[in-house]
CSV table of C-alpha atoms in Angstrom, one decimal:
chain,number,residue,atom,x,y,z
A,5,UNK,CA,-68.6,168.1,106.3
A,6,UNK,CA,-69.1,164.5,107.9
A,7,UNK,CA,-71.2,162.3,105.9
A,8,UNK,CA,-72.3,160.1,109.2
A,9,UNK,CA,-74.4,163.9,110.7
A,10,UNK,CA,-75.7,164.8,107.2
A,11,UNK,CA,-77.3,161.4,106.8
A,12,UNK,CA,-78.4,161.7,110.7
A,13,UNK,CA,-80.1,165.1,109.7
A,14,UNK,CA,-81.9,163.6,106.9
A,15,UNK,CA,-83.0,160.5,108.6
A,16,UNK,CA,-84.1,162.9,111.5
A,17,UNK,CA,-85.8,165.7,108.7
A,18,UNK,CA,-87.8,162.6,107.6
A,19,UNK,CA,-88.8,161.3,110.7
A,20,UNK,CA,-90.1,164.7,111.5
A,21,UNK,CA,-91.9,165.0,108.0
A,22,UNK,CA,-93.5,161.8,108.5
A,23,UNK,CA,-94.9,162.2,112.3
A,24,UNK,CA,-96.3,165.8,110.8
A,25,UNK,CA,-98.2,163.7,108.3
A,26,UNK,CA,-99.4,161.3,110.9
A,27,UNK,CA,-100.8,164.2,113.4
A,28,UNK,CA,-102.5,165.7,109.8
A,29,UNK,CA,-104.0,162.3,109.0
A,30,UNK,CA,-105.4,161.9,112.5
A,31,UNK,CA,-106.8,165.3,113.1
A,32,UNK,CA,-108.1,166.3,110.0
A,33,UNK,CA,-110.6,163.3,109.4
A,34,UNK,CA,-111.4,163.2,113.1
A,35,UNK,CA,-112.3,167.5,113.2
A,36,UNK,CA,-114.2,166.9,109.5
A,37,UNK,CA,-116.0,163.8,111.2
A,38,UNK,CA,-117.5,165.6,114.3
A,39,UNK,CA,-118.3,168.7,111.5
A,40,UNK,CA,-120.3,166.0,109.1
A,41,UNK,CA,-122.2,164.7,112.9
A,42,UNK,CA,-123.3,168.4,113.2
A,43,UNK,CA,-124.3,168.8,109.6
A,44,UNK,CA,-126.5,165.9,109.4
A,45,UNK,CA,-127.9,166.9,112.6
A,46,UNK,CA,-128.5,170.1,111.5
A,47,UNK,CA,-129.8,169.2,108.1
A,48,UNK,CA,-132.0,166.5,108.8
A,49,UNK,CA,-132.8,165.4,112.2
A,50,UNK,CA,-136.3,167.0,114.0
A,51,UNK,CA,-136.6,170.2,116.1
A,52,UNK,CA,-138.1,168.7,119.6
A,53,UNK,CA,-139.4,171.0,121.9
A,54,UNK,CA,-138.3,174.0,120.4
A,55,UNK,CA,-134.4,173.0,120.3
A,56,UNK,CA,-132.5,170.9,117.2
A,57,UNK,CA,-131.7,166.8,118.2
A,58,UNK,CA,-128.4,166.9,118.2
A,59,UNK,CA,-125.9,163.7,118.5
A,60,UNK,CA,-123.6,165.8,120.3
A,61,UNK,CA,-124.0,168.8,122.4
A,62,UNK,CA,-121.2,172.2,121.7
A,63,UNK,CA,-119.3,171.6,124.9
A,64,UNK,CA,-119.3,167.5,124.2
A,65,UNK,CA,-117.7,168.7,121.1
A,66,UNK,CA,-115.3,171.1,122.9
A,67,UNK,CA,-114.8,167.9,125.2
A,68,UNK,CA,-113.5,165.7,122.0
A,69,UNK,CA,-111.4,168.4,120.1
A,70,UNK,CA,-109.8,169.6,123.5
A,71,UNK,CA,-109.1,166.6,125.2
A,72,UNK,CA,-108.7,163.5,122.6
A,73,UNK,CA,-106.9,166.0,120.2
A,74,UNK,CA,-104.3,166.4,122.7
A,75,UNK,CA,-104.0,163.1,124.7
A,76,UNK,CA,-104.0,161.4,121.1
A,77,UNK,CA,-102.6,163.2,118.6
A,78,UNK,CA,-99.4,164.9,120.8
A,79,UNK,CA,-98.1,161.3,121.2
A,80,UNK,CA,-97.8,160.8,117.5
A,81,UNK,CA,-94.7,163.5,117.8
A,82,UNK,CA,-92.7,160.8,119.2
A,83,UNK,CA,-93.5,158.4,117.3
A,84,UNK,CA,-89.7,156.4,116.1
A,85,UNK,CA,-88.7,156.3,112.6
A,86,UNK,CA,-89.8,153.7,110.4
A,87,UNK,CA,-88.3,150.8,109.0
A,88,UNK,CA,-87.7,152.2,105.6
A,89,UNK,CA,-87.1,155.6,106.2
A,90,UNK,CA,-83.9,155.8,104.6
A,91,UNK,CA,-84.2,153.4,101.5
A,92,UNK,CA,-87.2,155.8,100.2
A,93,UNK,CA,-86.4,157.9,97.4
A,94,UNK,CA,-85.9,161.8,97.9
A,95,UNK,CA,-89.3,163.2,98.6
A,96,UNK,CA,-90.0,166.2,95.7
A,97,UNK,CA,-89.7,169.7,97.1
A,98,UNK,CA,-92.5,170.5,95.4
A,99,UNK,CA,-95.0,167.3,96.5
A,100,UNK,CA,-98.0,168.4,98.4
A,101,UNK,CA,-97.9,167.4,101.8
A,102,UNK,CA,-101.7,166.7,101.8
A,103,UNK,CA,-101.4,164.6,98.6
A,104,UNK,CA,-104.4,162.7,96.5
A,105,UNK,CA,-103.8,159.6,99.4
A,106,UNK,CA,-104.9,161.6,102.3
A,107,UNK,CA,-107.8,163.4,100.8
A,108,UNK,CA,-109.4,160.3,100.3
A,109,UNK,CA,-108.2,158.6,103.7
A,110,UNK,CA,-110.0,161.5,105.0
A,111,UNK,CA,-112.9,161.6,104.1
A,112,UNK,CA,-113.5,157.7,104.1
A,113,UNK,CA,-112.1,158.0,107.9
A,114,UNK,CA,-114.2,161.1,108.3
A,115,UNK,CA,-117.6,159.3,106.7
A,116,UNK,CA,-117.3,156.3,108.9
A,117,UNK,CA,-116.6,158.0,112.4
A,118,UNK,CA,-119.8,159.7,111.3
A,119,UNK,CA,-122.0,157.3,110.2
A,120,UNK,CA,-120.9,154.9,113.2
A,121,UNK,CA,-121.7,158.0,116.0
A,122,UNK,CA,-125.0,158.9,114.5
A,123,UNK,CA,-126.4,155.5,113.8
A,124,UNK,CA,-125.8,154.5,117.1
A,125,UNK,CA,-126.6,157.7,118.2
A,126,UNK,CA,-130.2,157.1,116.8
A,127,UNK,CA,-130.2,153.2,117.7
A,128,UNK,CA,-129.9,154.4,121.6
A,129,UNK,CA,-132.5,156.9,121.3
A,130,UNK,CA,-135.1,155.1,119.3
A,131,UNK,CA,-134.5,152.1,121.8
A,132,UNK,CA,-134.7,154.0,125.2
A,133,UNK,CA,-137.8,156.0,123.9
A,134,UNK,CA,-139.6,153.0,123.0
A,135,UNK,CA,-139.1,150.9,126.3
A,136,UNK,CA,-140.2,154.0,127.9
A,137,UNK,CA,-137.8,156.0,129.0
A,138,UNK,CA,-138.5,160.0,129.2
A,139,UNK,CA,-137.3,161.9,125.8
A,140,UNK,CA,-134.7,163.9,127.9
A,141,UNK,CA,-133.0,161.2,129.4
A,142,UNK,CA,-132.9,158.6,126.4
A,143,UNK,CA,-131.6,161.8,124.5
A,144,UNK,CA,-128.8,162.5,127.1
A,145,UNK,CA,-128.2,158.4,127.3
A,146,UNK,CA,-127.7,158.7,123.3
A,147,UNK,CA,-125.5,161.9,123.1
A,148,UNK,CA,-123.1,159.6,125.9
A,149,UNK,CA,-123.5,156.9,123.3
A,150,UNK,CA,-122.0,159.1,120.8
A,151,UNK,CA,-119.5,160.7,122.2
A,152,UNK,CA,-117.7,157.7,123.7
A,153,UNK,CA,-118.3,155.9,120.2
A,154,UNK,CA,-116.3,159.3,118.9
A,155,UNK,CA,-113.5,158.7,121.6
A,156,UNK,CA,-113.4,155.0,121.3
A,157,UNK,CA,-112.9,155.7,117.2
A,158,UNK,CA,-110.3,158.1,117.7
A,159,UNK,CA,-108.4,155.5,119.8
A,160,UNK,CA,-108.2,152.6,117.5
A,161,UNK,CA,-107.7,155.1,114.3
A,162,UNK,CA,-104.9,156.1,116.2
A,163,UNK,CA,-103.1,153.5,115.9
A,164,UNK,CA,-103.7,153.1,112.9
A,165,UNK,CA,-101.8,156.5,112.3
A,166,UNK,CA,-99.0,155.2,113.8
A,167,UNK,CA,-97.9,154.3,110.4
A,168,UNK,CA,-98.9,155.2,107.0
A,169,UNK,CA,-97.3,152.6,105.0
A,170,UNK,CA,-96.9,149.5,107.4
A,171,UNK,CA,-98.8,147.5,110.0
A,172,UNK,CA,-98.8,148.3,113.4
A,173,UNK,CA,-96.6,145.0,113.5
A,174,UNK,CA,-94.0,146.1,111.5
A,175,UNK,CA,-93.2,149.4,113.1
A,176,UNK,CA,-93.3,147.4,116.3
A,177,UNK,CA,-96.1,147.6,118.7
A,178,UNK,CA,-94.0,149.1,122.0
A,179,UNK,CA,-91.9,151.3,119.9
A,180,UNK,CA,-93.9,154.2,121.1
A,181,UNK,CA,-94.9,153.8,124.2
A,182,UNK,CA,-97.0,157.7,124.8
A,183,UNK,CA,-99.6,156.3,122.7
A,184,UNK,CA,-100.6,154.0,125.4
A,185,UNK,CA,-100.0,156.6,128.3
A,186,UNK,CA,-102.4,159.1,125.9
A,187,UNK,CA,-104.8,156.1,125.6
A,188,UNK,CA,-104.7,155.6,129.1
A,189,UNK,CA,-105.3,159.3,130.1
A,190,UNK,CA,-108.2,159.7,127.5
A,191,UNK,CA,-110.0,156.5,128.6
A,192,UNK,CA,-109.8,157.2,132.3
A,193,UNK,CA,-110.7,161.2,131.4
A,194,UNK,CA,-113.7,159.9,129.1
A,195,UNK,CA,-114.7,157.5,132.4
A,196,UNK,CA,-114.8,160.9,134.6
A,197,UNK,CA,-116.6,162.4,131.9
A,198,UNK,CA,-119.5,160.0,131.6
């Protein structure tokens, strides 16, 4: 019956909401990205010596969605409420919360992570082969190339999660400071792993 904890409990409720739809916008274009790396590899790139060319090999995958999903995407839980959270209008009960805005988002996000890992992906290997460079090790050389261009993507999308509807200046850039400790950890993880 005090007005000061029911608007605390909404303020929290949307903070809550909000950090849910930050983890969905991270991880879903990020998981459809690494699944539209493996169809185009799959679809259209040459069978060499018996075995498919593949950007990324199944436990370099298992490497990204194990390791980046968590070190990245746990840190948006604590992300702080933003500025406005309390001057937007009631949300409708009924309002998707994977709305017309995300889909898009998605796949734009999803597209580009793609289309950045596989053409470098193909610029390494096409670059190493021609200087020289034995077919096994410019492919391994290249599948590095693309799995740290997948990490280093996730990284600055990130923080671009960090907020939906403002800058990364406007929700403050310290204001969370387990992003940069998941950042941290990834990068020096991702080091090991190379």
């Amino acid at each position: 019956d005090n007005f000061a904890s029911i608007a605390a409990a909404v303020e929290e409720g949307r903070r809550v909401y909000d950090n849910l739809v930050k983890a969905l916008a991270f991880v879903l274009p990020t998981n459809i990205g690494l699944a539209v790396i493996l169809t185009a590899a799959v679809g259209f790139f040459p069978i060499v010596n018996g075995e498919p060319l593949l950007p990324m090999l199944p436990t370099q995958i298992l490497w990204i969605n194990l390791v980046a999903a968590v070190a990245l995407a746990l840190p948006l839980a604590f992300e702080a409420k933003e500025p406005d959270l309390m001057r937007r209008p009631p949300r409708r009960p009924s309002a998707p919360i994977f709305g017309a805005f995300l889909a898009m988002r998605t796949v734009y996000v999803a597209l580009l992570m793609a289309a950045g890992a596989i053409g470098l992906f193909l610029l390494q290997l096409t670059s190493e082969t021609a200087r020289g460079v034995p077919v096994e090790m410019a492919l391994a050389e290249a599948q590095t190339m693309a799995v740290t261009t997948v990490i280093l993507f996730q990284v600055f999308y990130l923080l671009n999660c960090r907020s939906l509807r403002e800058g990364l200046t406007q929700i403050g850039l310290w204001s969370n400071r387990t992003v940069y400790i998941g950042i941290g950890a990834l990068l020096v993880l991702q080091a090991a792993f190379v």
